[in-house]
Coordinates of C-alpha atoms and ligand atoms in Angstrom, one line a residue:
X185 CA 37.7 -8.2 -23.3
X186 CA 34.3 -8.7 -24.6
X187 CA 32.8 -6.4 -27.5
X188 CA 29.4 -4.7 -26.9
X189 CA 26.9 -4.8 -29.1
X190 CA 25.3 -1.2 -28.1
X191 CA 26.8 1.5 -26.5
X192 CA 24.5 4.1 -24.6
X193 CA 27.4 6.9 -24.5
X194 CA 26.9 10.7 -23.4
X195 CA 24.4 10.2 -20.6
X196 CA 23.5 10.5 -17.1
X197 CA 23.1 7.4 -15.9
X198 CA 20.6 6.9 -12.5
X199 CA 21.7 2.9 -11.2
X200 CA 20.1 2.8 -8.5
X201 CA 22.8 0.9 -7.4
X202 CA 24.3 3.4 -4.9
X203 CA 26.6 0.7 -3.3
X204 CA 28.2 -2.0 -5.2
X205 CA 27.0 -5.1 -3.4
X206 CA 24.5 -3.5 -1.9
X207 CA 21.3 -5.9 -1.9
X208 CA 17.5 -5.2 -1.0
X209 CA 15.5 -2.7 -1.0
X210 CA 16.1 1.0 0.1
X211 CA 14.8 2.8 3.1
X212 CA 14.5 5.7 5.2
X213 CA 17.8 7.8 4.2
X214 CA 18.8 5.3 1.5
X215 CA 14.8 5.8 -0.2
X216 CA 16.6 8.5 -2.7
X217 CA 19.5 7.2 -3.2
X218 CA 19.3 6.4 -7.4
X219 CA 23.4 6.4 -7.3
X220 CA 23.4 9.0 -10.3
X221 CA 26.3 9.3 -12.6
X222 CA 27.1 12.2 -14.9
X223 CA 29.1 11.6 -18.0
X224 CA 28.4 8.2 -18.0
X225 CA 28.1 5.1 -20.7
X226 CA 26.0 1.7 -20.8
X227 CA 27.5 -0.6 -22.8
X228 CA 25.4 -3.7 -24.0
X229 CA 25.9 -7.3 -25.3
X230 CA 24.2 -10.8 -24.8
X231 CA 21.1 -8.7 -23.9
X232 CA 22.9 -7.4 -20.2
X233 CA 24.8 -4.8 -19.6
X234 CA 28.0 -5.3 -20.3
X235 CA 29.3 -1.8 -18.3
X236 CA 27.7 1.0 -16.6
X237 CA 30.1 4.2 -15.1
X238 CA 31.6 6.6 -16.2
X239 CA 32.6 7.0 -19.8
X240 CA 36.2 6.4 -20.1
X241 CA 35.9 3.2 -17.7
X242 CA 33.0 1.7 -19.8
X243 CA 35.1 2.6 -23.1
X244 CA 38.1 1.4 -21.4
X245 CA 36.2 -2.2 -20.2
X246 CA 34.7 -3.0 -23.8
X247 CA 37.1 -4.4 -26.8
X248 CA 37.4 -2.1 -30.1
X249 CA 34.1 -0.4 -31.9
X250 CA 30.5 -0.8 -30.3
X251 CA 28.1 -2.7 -33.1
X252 CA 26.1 0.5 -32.7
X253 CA 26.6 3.6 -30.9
X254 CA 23.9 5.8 -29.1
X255 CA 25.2 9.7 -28.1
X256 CA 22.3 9.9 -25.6
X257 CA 23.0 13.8 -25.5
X258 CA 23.0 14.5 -22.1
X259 CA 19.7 12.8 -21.3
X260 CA 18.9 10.3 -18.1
X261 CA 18.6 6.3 -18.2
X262 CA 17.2 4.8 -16.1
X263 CA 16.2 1.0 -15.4
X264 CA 12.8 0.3 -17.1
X265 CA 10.1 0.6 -14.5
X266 CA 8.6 -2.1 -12.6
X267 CA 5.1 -1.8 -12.0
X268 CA 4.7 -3.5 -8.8
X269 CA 0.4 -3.8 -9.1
X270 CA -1.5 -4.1 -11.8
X271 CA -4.7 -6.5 -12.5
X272 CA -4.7 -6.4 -16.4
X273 CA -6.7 -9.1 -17.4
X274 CA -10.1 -8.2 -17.8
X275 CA -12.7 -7.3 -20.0
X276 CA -15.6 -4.6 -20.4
X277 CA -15.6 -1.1 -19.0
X278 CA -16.9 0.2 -15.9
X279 CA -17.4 3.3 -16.9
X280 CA -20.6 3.4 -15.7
X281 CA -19.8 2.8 -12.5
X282 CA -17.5 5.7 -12.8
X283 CA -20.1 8.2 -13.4
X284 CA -22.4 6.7 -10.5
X285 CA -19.1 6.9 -7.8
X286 CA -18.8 10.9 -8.9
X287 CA -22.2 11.6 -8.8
X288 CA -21.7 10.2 -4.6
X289 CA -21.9 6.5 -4.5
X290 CA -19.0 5.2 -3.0
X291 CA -16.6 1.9 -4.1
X292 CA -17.5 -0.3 -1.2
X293 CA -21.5 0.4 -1.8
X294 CA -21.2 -0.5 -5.0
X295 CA -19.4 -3.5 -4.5
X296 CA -21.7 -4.6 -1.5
X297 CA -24.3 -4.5 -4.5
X298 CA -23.0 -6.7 -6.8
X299 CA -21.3 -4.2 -9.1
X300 CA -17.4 -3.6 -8.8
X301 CA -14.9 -6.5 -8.9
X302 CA -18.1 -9.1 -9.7
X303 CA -19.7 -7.1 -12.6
X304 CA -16.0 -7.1 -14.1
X305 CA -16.0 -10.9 -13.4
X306 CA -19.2 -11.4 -15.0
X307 CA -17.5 -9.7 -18.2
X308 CA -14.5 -11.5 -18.2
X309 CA -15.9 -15.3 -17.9
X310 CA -17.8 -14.2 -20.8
X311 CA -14.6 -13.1 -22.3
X312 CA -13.0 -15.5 -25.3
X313 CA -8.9 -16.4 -24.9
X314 CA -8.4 -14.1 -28.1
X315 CA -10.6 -11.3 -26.7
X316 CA -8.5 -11.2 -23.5
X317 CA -5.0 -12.0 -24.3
X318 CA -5.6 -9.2 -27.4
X319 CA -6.7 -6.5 -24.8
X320 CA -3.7 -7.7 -22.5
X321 CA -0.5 -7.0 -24.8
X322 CA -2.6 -3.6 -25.9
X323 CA -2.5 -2.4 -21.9
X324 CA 1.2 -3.8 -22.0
X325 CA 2.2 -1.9 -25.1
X326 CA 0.8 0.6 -23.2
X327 CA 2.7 -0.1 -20.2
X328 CA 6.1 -0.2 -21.9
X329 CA 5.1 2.9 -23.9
X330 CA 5.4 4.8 -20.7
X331 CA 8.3 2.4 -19.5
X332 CA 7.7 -0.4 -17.8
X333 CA 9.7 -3.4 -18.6
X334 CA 8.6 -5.6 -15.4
X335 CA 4.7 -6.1 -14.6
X336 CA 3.8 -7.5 -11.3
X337 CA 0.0 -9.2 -12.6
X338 CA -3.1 -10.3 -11.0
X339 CA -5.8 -12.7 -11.7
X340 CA -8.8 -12.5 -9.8
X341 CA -11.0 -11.6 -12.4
X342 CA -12.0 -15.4 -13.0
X343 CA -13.0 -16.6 -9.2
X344 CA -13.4 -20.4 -9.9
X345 CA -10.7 -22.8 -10.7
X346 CA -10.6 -22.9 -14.1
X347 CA -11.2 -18.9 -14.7
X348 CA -8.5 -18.6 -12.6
X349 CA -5.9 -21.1 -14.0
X350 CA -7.0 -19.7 -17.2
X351 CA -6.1 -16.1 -16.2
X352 CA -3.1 -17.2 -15.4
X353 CA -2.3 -19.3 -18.2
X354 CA -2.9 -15.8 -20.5
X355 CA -0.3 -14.0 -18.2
X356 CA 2.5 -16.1 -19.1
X357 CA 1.3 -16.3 -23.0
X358 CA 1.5 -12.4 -23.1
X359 CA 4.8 -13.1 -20.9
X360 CA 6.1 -15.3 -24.3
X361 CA 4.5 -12.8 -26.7
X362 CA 5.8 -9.4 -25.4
X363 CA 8.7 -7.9 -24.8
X364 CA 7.3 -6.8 -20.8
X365 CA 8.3 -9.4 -18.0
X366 CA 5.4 -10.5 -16.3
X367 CA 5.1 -11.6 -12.9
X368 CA 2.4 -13.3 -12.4
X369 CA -0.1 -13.8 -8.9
X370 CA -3.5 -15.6 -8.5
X371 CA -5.7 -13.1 -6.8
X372 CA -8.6 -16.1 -5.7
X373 CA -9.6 -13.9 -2.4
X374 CA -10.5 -11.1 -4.9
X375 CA -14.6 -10.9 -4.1
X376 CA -17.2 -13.4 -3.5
X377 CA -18.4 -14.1 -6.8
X378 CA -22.3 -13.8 -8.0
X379 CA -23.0 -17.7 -7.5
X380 CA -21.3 -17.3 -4.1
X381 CA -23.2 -14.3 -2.6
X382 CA -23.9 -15.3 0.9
X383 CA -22.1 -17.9 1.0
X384 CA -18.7 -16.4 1.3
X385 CA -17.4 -19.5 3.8
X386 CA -17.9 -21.6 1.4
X387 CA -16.2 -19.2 -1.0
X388 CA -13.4 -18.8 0.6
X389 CA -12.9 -23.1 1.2
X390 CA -12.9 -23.0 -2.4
X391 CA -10.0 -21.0 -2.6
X392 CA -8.3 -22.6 0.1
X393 CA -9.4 -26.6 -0.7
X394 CA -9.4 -26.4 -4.3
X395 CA -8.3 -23.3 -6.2
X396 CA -4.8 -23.3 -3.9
X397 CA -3.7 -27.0 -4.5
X398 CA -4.4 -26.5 -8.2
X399 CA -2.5 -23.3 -8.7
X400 CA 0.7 -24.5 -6.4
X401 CA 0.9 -27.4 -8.8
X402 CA 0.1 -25.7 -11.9
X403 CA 2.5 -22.6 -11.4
X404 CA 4.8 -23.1 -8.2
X405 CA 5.9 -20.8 -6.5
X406 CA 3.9 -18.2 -7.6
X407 CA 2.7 -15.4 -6.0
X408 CA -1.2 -15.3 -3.7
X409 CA -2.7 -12.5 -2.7
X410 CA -5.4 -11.4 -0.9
X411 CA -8.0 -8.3 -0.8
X412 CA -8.8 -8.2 3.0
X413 CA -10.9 -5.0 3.6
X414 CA -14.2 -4.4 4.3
X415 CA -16.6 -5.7 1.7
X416 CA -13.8 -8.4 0.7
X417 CA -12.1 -10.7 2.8
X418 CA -11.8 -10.7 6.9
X419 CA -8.8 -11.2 8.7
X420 CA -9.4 -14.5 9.8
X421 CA -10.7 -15.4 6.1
X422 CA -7.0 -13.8 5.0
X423 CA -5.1 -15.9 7.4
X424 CA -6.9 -19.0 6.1
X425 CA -6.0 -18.4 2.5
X426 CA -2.2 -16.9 2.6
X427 CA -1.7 -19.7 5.6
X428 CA -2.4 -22.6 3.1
X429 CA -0.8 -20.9 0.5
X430 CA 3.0 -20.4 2.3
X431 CA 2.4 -24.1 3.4
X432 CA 2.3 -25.1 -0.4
X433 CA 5.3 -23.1 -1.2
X434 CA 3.8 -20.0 -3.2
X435 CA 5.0 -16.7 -2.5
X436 CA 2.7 -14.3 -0.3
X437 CA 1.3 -10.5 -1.1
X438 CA -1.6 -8.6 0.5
X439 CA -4.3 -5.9 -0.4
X440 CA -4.4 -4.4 3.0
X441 CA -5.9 -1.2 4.5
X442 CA -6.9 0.2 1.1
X443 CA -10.4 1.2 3.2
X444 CA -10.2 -0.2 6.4
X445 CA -7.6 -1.4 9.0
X446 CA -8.4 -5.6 9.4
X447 CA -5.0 -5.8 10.8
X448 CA -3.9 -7.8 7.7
X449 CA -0.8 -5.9 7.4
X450 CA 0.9 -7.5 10.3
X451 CA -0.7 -10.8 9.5
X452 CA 0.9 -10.9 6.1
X453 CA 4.3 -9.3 6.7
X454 CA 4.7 -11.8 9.9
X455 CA 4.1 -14.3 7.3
X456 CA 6.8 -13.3 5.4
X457 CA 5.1 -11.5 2.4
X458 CA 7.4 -10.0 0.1
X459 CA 4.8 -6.8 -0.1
X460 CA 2.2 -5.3 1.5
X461 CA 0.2 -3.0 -0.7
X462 CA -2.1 -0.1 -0.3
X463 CA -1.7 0.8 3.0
X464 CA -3.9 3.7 3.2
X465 CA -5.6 2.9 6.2
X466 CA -2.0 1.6 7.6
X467 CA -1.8 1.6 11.6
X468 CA 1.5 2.5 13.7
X469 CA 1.2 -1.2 14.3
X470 CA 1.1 -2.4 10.8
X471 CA 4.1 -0.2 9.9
X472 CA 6.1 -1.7 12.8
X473 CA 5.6 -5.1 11.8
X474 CA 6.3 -3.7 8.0
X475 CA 9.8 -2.2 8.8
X476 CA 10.8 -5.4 11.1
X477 CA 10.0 -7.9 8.5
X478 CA 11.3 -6.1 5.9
X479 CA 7.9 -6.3 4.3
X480 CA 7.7 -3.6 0.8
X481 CA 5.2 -1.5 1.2
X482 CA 3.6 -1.0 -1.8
X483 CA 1.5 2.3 -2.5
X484 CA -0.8 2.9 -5.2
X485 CA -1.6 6.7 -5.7
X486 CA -3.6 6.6 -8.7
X487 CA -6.0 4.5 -6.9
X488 CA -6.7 7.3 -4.3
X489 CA -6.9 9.5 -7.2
X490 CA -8.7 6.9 -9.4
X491 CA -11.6 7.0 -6.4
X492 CA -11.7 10.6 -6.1
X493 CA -10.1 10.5 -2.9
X494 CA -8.1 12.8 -1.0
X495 CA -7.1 9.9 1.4
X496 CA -3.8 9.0 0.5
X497 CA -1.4 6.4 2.3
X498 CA 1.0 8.1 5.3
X499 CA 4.1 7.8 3.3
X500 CA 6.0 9.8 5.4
X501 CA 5.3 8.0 8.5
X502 CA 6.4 4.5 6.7
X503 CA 9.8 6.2 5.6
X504 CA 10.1 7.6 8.7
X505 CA 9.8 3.8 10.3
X506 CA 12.3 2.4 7.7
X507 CA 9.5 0.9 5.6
X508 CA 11.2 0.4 1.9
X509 CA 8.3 2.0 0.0
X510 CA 7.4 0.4 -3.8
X511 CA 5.5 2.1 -6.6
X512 CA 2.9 0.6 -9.0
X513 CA -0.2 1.7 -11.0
X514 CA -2.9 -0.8 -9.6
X515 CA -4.0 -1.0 -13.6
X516 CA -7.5 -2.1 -13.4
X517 CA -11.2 -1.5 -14.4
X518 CA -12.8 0.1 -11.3
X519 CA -10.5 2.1 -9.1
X520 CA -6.8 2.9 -11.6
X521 CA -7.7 2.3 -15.6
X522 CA -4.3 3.5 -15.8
X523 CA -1.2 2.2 -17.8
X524 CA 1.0 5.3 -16.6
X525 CA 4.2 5.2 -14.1
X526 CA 5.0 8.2 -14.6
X527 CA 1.7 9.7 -13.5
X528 CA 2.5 7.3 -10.7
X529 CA 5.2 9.4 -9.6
X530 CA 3.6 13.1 -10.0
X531 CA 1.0 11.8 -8.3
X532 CA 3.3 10.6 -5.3
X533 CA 5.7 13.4 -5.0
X534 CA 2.3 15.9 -4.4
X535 CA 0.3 13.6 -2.4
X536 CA 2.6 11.0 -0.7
X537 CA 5.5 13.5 -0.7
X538 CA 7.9 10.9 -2.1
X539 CA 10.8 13.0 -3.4
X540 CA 11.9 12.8 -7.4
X541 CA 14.6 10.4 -6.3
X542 CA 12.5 8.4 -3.6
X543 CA 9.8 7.9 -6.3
X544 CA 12.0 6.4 -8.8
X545 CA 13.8 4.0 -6.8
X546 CA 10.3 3.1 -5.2
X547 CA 9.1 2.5 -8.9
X548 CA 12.5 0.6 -10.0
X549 CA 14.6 -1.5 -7.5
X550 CA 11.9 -1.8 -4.8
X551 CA 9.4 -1.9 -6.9
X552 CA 11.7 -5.2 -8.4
X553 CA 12.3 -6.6 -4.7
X554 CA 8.4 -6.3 -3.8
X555 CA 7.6 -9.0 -6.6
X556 CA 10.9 -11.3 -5.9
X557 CA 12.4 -9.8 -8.8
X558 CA 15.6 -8.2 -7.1
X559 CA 18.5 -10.1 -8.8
X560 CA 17.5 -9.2 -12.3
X561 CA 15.1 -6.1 -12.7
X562 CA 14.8 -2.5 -11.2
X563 CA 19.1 -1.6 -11.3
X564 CA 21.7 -1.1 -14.1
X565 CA 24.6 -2.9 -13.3
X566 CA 27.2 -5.5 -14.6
X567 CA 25.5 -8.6 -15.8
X568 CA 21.7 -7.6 -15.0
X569 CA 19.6 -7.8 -17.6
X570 CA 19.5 -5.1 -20.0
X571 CA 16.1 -3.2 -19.3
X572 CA 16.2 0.2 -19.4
X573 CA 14.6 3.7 -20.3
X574 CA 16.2 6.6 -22.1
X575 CA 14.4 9.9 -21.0
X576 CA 13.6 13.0 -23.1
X577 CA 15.0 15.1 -20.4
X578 CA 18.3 15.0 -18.9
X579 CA 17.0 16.1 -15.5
X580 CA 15.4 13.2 -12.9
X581 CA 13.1 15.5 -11.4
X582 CA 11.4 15.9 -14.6
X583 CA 9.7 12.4 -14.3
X584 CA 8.0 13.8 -11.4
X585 CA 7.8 17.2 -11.8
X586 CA 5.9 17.3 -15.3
X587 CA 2.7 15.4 -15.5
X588 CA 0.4 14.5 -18.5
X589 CA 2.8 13.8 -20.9
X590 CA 4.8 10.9 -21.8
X591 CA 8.7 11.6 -20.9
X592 CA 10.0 8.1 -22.2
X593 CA 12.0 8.6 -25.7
X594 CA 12.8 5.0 -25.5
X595 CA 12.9 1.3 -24.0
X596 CA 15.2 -1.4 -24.2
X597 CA 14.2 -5.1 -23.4
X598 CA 16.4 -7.3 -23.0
X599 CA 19.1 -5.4 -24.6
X600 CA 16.8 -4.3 -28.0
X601 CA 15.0 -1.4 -28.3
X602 CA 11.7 -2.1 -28.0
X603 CA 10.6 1.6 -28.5
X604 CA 12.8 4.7 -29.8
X605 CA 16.0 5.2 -30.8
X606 CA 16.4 1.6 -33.0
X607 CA 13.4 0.0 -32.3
Ligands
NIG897 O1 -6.5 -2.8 -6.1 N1 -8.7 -3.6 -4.2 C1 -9.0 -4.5 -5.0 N2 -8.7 -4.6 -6.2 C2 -8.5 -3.5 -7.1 C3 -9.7 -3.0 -7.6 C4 -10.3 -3.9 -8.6 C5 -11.5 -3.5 -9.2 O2 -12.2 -2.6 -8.7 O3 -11.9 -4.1 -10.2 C6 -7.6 -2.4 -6.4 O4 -8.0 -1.3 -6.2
FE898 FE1 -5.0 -4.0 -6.5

């Protein structure tokens, strides 16, 4: 019998594993299921867990003494969070932009001017390595402060080859420097940068005859996604871009319907996207081809609330259609300067009227399965990694019941703590 290193003893356990074997992500009647056990024990080694259940079985499954033992005292672990949409690599503020949208003007204006995504761009190029990769791990300390332990991240704050490869190249540096996993996506089809304007054709063969080729052979396989809506990218521009992507073997997302309905939302889950995101504009339509693909849908509250909006995504009528619904923050400079999942989750169970439980296992295993990260993040089980969160309450309705705070009283990565008990 092998010894564990850390024992996690006294607690209740949420796996969201509710069937052994189970695989995917949940939906409609499964949404909620987080497979809760009372009484229960994680027992650690080799940085995966060794056993989760039930006390007496975990006791009974490890040999002799725990290296160190943890009386959780009651309280809930979870998996660490994924955050299934974030684009943290950027630099200045828009602040000012901020002030101008609650004073009346709205996102798309401002973007159709020059300012939005492009003024962020403008700031970024400018940016040095240091200066970006330093503000980086300080949003992911941030992130993992409030648990996260998986970040699904977006360039497409650099929109020309090199910005771009460069973005991505300062993803997976913060991915070897810090303890958060880091999934990385090139975001090309972001906006039409400055030296573009007008000239979005051209733009977009860019992407598609240059950027594309480079970033399949730099980083294969990895993810491309694209912002069609009005004032980004059409539908036919969209089809162009994730087209030539799935032919050179990287893996397909979308912005869709965050303003208007393009139909992208079909396009991309008939394509075979592992997630669509946004989704507030979603039609009947959409949702269908969603829930027939399989597609995760992944909503992004604090945007809505990030723009001042009372618009959120029909959550209930995706549920309803068997759409497995995901959960991320959308971290970034203009519509979600937020490094908070649990926000995430108030913020859902009010306005999308995810339950407690239906928001967690939309911000842990779907949240996992909506960024290809299934087989190792998102669930406590046997031999998965060990990534997980120990809560301050012992109650799972807590996370979204209480807002404002931060309920995480510690993370483990990778089987160490990164923050709490013996961090
Ligand atoms: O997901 N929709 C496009 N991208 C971001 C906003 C990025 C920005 O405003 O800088 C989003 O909301
Ligand atoms: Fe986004």
């Amino acid at each position: 019998m092998p010894r564990a290193e850390i024992l996690i003893d006294n607690a209740r356990v949420a796996t969201m594993a509710p069937l052994a074997g189970a695989r995917g992500a949940l939906a409609g009647a499964d949404q909620g299921a987080i497979g809760l056990i009372e009484g229960a024990a994680v027992a650690v080694a080799d940085g995966r867990i060794l056993a989760v259940g039930p006390r007496a079985e975990v006791r009974a499954a490890i040999d002799g003494e725990p290296g160190a033992e943890l009386n959780a005292g009651g309280r809930l672990v979870i998996p660490g969070f994924v955050d299934a949409h974030s684009h943290p690599v950027w630099a200045g503020s828009r602040a000012a932009e901020f002030e101008q949208r609650i004073a009346g003007a709205s996102y798309v204006a401002i973007m159709e001017a020059g300012g939005g995504i492009a003024s962020t761009v403008r700031a970024t190029r400018a940016a040095s390595d240091a200066a970006l990769l330093a503000d980086l791990l300080e949003r992911l300390d941030a992130l993992m402060a409030q648990g996260v332990t998986t970040l699904e991240a977006k360039t497409g704050y650099g929109l020309e080859t090199g910005q771009e490869l460069r973005q991505l190249a300062l993803l997976a540096e913060a991915d070897r420097r810090h303890p958060v996993h880091i999934v990385p996506t090139f975001l090309g089809a972001h906006a039409v940068p400055d030296e573009y304007r007008g000239r979005q054709a051209d733009y977009v063969a860019l992407v598609v005859e240059e950027m594309l080729p480079a970033v399949a052979a730099a980083w294969p396989g990895v993810f491309c996604d694209v912002f069609c809506d009005e004032g980004a990218f059409t539908l036919a521009e969209s089809a162009r871009i994730l087209g030539r992507a799935r032919e050179l073997g990287l893996r397909l997302k979308a912005h869709s319907d965050e303003f208007a309905d393009l139909g992208c939302t079909a396009l991309a889950a008939e394509l075979g996207a592992h997630s669509v995101d946004h989704l507030v504009a979603a039609s009947p339509a959409g949702m269908d081809a969603m829930a027939a693909a399989g597609t995760v849908a992944v909503l992004l509250p604090g945007t809505t609330f990030g723009l001042g909006s009372s618009h959120f995504a029909p959550a209930a009528e995706m549920r309803a259609r068997g759409v497995p619904l995901a959960l991320g923050t959308d971290l970034n400079p203009g519509t979600c300067p937020s490094e908070s999942m649990p926000l995430m989750l108030a913020i859902a169970a009010r306005y999308l009227r995810l339950t407690p439980a239906e928001g967690l296992v939309a911000a842990t295993r779907n949240a996992a399965e909506s960024c290809g990260r299934g087989a190792r993040a998102g669930r406590l089980e046997a031999g998965w990694p060990a990534d997980l969160v120990l809560l301050r309450s012992p109650d799972y309705r807590d996370l979204a019941y209480r807002f404002g705070g931060n309920p995480v009283a510690g993370v483990m990565v990778g089987g160490r703590w990164t923050i709490g008990p013996a961090a």
